[in-house]
mmCIF file of N, CA, C and O in Angstrom:
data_model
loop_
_atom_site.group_PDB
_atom_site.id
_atom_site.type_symbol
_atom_site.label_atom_id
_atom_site.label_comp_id
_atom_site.label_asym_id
_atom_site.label_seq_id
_atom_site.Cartn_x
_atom_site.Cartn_y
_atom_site.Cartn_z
ATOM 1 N N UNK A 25 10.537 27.896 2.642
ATOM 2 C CA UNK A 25 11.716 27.083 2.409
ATOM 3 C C UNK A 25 11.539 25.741 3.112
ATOM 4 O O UNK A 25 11.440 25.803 4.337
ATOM 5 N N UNK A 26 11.485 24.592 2.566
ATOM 6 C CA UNK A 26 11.472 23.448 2.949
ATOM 7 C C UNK A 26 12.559 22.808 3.945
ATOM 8 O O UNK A 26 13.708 23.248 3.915
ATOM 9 N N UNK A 27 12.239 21.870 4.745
ATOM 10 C CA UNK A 27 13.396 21.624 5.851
ATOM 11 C C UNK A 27 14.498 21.346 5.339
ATOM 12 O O UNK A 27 14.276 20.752 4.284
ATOM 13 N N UNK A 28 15.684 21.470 5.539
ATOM 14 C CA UNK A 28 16.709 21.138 4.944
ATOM 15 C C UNK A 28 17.306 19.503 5.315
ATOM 16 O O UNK A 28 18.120 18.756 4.773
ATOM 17 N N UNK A 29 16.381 19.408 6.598
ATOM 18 C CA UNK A 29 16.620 17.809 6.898
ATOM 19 C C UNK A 29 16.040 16.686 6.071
ATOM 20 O O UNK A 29 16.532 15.579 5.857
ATOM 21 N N UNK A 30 14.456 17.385 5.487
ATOM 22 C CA UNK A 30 13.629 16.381 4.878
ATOM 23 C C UNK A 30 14.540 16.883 3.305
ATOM 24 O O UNK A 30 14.770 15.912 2.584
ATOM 25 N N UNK A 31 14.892 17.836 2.920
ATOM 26 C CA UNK A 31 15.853 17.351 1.625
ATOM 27 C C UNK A 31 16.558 16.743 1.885
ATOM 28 O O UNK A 31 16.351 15.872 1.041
ATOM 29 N N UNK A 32 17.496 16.341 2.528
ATOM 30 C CA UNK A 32 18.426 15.352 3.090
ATOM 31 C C UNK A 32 17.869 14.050 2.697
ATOM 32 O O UNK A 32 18.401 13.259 1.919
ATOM 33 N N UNK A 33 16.352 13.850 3.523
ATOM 34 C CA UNK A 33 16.169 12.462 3.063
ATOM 35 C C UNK A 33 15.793 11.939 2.588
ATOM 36 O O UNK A 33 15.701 10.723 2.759
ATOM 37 N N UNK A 34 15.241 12.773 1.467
ATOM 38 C CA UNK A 34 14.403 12.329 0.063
ATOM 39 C C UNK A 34 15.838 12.511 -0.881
ATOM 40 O O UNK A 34 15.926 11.626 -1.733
ATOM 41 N N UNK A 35 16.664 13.229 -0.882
ATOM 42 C CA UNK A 35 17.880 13.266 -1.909
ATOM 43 C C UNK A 35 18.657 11.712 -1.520
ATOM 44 O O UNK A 35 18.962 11.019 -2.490
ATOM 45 N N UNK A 36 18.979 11.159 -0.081
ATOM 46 C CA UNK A 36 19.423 10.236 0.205
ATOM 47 C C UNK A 36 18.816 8.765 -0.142
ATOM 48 O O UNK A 36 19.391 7.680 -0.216
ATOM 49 N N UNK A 37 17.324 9.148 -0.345
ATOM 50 C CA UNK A 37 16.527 7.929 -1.028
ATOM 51 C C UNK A 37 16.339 7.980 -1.869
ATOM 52 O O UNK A 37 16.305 6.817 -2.270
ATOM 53 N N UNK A 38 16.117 8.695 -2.726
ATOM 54 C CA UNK A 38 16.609 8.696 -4.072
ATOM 55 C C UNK A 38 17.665 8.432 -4.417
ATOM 56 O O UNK A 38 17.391 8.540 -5.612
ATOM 57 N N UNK A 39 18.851 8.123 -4.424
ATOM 58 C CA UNK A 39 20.172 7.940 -4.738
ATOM 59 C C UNK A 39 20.180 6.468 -3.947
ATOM 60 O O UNK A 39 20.748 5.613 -4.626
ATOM 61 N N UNK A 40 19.787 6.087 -2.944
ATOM 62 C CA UNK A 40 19.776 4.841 -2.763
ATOM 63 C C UNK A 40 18.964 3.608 -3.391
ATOM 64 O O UNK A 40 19.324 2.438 -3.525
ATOM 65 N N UNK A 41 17.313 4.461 -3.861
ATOM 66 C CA UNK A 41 16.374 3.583 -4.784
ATOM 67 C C UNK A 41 17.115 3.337 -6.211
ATOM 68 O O UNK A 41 16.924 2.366 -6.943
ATOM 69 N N UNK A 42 18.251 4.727 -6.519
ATOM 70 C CA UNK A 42 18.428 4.302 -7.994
ATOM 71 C C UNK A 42 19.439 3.635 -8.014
ATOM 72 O O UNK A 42 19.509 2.960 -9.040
ATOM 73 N N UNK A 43 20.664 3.454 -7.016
ATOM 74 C CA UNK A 43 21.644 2.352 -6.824
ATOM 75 C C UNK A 43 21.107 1.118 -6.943
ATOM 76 O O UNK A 43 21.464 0.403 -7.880
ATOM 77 N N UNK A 44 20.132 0.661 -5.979
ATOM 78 C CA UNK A 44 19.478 -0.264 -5.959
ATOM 79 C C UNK A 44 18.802 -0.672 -7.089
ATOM 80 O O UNK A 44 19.030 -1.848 -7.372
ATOM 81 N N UNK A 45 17.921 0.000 -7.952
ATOM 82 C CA UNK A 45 17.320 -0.316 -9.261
ATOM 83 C C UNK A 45 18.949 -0.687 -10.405
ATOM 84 O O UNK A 45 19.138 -1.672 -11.119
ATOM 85 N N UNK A 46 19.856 0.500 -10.179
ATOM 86 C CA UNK A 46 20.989 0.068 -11.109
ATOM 87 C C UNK A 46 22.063 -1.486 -11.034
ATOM 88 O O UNK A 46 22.630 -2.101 -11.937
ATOM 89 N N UNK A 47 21.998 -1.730 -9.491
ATOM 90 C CA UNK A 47 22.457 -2.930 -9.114
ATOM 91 C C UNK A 47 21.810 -4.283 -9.902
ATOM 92 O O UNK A 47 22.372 -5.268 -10.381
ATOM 93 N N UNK A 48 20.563 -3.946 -9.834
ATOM 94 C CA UNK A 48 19.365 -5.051 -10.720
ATOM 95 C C UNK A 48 19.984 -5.422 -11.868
ATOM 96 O O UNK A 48 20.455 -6.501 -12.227
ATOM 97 N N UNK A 49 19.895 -4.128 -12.500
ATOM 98 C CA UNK A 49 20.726 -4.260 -14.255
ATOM 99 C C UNK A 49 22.165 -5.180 -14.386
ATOM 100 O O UNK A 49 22.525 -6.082 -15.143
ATOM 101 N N UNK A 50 22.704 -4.555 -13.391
ATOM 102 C CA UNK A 50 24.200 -5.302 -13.244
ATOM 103 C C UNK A 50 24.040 -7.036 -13.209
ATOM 104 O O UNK A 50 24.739 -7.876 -13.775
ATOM 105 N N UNK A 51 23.049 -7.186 -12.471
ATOM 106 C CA UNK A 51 22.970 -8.648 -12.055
ATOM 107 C C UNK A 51 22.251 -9.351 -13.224
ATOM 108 O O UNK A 51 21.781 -10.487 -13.271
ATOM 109 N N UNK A 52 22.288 -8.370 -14.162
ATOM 110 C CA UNK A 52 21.627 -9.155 -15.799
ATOM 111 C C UNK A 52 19.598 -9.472 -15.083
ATOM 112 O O UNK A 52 18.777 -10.383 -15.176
ATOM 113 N N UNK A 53 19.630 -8.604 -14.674
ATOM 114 C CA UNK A 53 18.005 -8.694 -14.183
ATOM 115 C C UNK A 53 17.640 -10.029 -13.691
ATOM 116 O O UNK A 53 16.438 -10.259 -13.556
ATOM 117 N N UNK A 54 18.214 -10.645 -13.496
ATOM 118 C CA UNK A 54 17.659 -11.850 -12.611
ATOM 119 C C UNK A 54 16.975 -11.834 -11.385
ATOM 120 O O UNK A 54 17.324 -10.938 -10.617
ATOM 121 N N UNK A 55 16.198 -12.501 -11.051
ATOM 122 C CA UNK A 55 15.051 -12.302 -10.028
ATOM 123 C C UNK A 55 15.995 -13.133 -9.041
ATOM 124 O O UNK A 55 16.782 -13.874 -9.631
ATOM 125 N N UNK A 56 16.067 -13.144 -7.478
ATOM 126 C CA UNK A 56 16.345 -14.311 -6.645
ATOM 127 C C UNK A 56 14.567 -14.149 -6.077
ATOM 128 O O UNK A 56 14.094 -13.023 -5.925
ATOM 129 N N UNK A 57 13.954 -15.071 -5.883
ATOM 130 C CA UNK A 57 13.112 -15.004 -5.009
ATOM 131 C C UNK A 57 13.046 -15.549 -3.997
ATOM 132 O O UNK A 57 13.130 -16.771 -4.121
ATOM 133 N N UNK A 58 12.912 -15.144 -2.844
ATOM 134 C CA UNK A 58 12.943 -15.337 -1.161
ATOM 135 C C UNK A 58 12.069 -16.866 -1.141
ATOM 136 O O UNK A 58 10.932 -17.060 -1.571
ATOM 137 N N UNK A 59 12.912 -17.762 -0.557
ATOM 138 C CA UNK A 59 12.176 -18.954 -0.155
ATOM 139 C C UNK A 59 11.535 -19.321 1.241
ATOM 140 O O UNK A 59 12.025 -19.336 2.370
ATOM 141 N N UNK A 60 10.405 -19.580 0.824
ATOM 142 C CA UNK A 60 9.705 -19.318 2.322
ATOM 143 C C UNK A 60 9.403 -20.709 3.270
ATOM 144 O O UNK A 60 9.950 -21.624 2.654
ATOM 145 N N UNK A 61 8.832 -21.202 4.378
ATOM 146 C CA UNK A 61 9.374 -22.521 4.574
ATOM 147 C C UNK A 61 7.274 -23.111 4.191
ATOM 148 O O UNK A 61 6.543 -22.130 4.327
ATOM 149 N N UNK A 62 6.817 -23.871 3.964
ATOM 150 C CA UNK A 62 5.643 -24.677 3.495
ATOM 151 C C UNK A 62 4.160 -23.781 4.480
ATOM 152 O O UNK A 62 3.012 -23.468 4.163
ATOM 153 N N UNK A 63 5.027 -23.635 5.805
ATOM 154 C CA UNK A 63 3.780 -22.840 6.453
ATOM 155 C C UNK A 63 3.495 -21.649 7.163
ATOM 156 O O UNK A 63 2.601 -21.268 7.919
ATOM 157 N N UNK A 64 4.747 -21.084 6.584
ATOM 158 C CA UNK A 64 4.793 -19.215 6.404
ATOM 159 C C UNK A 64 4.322 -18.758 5.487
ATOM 160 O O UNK A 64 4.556 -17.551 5.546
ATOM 161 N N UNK A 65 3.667 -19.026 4.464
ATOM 162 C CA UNK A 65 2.798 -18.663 3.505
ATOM 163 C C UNK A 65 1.197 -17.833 3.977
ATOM 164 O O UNK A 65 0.691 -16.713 3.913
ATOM 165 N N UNK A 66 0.912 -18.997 4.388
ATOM 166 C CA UNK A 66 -0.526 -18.793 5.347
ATOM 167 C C UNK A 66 0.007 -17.730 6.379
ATOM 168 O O UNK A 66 -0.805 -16.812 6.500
ATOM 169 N N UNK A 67 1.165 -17.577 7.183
ATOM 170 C CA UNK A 67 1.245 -16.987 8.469
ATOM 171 C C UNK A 67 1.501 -15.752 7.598
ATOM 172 O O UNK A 67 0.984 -14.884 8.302
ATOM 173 N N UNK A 68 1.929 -15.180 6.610
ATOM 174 C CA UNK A 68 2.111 -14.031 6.257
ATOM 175 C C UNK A 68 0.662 -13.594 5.134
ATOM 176 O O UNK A 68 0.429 -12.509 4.601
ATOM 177 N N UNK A 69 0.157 -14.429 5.086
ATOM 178 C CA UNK A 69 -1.321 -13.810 4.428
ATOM 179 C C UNK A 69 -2.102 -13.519 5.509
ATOM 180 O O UNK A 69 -2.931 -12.623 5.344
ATOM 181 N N UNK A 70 -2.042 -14.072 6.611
ATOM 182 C CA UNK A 70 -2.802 -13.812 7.564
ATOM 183 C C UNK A 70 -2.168 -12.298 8.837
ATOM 184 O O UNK A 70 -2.772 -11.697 9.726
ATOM 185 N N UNK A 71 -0.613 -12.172 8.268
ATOM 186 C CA UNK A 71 -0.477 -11.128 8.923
ATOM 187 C C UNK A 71 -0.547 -9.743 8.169
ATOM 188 O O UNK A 71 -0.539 -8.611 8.653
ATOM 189 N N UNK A 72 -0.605 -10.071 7.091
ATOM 190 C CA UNK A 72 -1.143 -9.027 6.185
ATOM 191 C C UNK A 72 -2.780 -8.751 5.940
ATOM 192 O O UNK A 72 -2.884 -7.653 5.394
ATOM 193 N N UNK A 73 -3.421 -9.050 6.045
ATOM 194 C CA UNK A 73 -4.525 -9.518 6.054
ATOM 195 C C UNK A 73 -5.095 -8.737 7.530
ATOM 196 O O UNK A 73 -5.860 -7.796 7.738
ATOM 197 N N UNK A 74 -4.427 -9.502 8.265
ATOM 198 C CA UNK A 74 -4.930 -8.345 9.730
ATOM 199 C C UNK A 74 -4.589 -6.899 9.887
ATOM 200 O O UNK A 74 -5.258 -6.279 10.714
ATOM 201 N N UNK A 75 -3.332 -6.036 8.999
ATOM 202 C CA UNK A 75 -2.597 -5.507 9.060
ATOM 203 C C UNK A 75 -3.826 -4.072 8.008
ATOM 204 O O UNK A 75 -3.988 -2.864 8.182
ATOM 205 N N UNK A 76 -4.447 -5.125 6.931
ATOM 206 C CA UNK A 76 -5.365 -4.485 6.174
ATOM 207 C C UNK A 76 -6.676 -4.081 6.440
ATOM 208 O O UNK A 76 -7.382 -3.200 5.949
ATOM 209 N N UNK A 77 -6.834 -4.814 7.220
ATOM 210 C CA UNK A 77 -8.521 -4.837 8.202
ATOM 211 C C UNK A 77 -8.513 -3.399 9.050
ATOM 212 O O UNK A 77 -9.051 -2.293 9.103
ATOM 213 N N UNK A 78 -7.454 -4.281 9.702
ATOM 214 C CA UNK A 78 -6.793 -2.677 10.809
ATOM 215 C C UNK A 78 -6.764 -1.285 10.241
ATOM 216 O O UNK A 78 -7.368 -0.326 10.721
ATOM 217 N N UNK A 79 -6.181 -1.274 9.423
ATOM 218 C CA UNK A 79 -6.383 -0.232 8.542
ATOM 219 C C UNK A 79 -6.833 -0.371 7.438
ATOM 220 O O UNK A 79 -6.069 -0.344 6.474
ATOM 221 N N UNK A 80 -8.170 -0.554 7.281
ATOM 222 C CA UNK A 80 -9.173 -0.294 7.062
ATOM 223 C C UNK A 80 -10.384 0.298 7.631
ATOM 224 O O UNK A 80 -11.157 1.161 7.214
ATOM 225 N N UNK A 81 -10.319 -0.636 9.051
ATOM 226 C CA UNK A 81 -11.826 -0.027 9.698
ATOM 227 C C UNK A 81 -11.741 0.692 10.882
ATOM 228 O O UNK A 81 -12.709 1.108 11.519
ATOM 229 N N UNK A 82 -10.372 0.857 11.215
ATOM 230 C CA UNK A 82 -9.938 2.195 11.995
ATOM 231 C C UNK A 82 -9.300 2.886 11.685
ATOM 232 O O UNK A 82 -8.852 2.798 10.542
ATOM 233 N N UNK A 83 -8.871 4.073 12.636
ATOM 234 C CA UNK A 83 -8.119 5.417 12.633
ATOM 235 C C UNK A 83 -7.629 5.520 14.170
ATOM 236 O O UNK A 83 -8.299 5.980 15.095
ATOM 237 N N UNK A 84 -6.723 5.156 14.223
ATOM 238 C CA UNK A 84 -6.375 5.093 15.845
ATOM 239 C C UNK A 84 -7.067 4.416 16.237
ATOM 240 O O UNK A 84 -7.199 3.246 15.876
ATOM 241 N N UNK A 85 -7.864 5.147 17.321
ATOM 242 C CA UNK A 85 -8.670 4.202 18.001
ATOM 243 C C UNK A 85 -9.978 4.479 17.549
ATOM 244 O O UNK A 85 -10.814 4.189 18.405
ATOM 245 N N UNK A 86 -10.373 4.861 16.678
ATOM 246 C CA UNK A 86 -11.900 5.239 16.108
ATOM 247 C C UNK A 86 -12.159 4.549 14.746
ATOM 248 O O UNK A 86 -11.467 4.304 13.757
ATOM 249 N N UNK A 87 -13.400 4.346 15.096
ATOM 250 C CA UNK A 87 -14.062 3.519 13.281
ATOM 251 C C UNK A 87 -13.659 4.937 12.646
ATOM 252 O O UNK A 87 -13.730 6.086 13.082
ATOM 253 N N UNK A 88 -13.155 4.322 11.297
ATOM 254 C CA UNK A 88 -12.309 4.864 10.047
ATOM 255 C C UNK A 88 -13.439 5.423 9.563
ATOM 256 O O UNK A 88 -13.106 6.466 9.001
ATOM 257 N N UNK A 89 -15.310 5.160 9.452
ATOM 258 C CA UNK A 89 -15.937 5.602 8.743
ATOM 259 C C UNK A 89 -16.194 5.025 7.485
ATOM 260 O O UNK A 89 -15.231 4.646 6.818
ATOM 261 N N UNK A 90 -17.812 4.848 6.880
ATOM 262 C CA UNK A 90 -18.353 4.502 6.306
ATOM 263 C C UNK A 90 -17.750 4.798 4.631
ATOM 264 O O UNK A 90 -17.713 3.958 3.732
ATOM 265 N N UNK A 91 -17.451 5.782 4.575
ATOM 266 C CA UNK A 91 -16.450 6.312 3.199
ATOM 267 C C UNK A 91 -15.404 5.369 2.859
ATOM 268 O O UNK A 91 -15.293 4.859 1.744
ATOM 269 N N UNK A 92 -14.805 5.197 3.631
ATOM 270 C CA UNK A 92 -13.383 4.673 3.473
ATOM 271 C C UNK A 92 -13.624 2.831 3.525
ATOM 272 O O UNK A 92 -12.905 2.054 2.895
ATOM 273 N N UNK A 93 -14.411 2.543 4.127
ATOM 274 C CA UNK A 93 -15.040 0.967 4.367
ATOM 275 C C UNK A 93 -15.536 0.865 2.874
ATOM 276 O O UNK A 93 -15.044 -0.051 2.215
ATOM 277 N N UNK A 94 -16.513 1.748 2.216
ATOM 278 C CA UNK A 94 -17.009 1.320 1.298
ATOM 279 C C UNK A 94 -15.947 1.820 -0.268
ATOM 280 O O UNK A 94 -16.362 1.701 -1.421
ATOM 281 N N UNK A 95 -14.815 2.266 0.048
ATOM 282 C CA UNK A 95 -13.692 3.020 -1.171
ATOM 283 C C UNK A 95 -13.091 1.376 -1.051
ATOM 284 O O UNK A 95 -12.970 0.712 -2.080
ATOM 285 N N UNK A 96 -12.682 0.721 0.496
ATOM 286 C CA UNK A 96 -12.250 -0.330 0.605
ATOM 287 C C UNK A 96 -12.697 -1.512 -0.119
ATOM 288 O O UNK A 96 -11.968 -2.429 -0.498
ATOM 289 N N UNK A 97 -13.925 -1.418 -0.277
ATOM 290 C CA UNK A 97 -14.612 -2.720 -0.977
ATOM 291 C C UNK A 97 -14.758 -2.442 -2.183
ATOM 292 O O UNK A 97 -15.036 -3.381 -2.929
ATOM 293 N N UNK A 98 -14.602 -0.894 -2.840
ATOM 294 C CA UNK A 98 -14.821 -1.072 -3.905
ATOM 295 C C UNK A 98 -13.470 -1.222 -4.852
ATOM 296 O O UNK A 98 -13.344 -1.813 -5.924
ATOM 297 N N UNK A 99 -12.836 -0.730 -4.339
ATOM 298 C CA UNK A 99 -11.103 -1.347 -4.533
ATOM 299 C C UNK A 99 -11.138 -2.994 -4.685
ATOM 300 O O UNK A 99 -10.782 -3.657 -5.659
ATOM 301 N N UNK A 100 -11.579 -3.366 -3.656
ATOM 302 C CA UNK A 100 -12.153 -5.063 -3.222
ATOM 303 C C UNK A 100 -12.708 -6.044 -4.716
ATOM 304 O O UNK A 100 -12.234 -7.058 -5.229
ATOM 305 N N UNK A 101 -13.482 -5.493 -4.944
ATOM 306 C CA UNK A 101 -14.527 -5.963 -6.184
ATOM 307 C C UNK A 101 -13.759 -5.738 -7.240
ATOM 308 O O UNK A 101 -13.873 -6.645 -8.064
ATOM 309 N N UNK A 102 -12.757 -4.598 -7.664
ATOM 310 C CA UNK A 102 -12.329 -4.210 -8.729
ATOM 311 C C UNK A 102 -11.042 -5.040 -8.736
ATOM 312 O O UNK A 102 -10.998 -5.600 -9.831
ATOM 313 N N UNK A 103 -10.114 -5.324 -8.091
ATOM 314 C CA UNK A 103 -9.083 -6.226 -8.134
ATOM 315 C C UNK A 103 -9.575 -7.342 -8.134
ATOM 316 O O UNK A 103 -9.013 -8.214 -8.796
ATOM 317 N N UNK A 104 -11.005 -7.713 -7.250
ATOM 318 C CA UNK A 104 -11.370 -9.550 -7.908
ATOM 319 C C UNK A 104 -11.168 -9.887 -9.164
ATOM 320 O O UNK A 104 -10.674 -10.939 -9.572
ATOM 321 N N UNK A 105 -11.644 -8.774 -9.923
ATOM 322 C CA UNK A 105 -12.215 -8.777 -11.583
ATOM 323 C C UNK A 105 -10.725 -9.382 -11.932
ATOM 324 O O UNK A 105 -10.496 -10.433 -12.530
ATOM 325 N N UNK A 106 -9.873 -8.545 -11.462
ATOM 326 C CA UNK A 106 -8.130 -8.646 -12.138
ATOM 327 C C UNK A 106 -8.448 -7.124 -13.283
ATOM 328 O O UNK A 106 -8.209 -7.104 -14.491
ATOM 329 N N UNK A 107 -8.978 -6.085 -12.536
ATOM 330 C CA UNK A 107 -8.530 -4.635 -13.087
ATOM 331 C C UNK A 107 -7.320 -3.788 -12.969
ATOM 332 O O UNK A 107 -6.918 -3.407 -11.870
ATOM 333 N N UNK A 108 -6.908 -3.577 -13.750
ATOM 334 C CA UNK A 108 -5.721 -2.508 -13.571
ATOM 335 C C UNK A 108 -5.522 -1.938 -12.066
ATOM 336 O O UNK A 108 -6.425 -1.508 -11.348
ATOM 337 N N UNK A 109 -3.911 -2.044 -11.689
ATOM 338 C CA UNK A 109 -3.681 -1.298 -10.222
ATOM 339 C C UNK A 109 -4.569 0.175 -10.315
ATOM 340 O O UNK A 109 -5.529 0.411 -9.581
ATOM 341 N N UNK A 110 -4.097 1.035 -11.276
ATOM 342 C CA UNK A 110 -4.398 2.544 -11.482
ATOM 343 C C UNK A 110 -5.584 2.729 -11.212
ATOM 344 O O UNK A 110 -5.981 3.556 -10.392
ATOM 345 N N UNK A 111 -6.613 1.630 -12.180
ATOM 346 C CA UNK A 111 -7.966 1.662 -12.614
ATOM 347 C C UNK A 111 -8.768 1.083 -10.517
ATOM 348 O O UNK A 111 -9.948 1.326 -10.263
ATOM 349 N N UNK A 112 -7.913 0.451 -9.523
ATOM 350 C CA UNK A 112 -8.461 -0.206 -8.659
ATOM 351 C C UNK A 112 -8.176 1.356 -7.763
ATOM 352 O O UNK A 112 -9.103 1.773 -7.069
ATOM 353 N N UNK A 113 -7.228 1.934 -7.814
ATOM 354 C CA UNK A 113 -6.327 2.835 -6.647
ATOM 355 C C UNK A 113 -7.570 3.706 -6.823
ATOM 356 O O UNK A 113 -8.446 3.727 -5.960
ATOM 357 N N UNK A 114 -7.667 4.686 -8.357
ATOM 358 C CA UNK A 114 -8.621 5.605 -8.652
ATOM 359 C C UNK A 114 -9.632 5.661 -8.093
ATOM 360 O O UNK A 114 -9.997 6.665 -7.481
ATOM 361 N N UNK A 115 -10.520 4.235 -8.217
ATOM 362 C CA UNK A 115 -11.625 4.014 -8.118
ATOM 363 C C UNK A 115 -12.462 4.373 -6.599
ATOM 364 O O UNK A 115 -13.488 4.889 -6.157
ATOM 365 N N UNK A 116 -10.890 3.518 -6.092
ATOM 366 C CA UNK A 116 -11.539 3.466 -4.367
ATOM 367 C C UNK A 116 -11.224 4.759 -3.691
ATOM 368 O O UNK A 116 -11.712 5.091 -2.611
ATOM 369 N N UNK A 117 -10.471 5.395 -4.316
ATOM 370 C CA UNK A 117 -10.161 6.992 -3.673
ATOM 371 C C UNK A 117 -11.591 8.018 -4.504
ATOM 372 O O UNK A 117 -12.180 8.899 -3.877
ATOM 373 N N UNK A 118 -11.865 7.723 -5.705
ATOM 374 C CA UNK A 118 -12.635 8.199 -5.979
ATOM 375 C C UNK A 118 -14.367 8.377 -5.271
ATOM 376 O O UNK A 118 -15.196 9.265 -5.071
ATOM 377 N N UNK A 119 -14.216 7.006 -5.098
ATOM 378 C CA UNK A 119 -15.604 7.097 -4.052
ATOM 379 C C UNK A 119 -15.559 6.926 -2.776
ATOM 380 O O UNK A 119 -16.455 6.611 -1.992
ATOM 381 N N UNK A 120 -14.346 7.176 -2.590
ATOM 382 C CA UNK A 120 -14.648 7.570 -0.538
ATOM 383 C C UNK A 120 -14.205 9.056 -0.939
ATOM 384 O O UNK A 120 -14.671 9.738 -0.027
ATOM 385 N N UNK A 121 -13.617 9.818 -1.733
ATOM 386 C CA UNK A 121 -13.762 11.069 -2.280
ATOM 387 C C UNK A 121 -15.766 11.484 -2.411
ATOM 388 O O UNK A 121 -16.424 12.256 -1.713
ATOM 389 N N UNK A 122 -16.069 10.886 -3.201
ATOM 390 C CA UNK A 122 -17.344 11.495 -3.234
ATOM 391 C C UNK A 122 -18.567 11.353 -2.139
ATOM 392 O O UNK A 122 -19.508 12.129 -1.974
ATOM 393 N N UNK A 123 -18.247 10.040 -1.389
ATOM 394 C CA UNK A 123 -19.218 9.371 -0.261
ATOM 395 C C UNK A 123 -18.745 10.756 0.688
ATOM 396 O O UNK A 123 -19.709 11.317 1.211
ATOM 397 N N UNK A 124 -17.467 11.340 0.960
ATOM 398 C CA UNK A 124 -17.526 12.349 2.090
ATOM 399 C C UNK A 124 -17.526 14.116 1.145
ATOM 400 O O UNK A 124 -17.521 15.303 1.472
ATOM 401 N N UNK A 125 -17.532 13.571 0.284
ATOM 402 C CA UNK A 125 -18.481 14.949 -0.441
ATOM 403 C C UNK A 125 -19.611 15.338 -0.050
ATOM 404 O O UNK A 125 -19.932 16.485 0.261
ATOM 405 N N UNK A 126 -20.415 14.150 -0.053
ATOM 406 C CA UNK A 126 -21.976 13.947 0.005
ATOM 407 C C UNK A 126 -22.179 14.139 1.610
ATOM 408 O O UNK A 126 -23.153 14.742 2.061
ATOM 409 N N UNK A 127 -21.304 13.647 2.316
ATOM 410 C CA UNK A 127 -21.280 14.528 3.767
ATOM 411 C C UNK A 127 -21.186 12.535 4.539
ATOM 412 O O UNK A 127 -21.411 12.333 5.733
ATOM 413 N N UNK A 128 -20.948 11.761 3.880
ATOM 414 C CA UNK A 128 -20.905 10.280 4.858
ATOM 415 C C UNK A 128 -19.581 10.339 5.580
ATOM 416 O O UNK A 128 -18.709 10.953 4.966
ATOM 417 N N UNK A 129 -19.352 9.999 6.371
ATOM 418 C CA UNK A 129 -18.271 9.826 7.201
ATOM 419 C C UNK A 129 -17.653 8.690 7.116
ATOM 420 O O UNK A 129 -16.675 8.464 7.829
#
């Protein structure tokens, strides 16, 4: 039997994601998009950016391993192209799936 707390908060986010998606409709789907000031652009690519590295080439405090570095780049190469999200997600799970098949870490 599953926790009755974690149903709690997947039933509570769900009902809040679909308010939120239904609110959209109401507003005749109009986008507002967040205005940012000329040189928070750069400061938030760069804090994302560190945020991705980080997790990427660790695990706590340990290298993340050669699998996951190279699922990373190949994700990397496949979104340069401008490939499908699905076709990029697959890909890079697929071969840090098989790199620690093969026994790489």
């Amino acid at each position: 039997m599953p926790d009755p707390n974690l149903v709690l908060a997947v039933v509570v986010l769900a009902a809040g994601t679909y308010l939120l998606r239904l609110g959209g409709v109401g507003f005749g789907g109009s986008h507002h998009a967040v205005r940012l000031r000329p040189g928070s652009d750069a400061a938030v690519i760069t804090l994302l950016a560190g945020v991705a590295a980080t997790a990427t080439f660790y695990e706590g405090q340990e290298f993340a391993g050669w699998a996951r570095l190279t699922g990373v780049a190949a994700a990397t190469g496949l979104a340069a192209v401008r490939a499908p999200l699905v076709v990029v997600v697959v890909a890079a799970a697929g071969v840090t799936a098989g790199l620690r098949a093969l026994g790489v870490d």
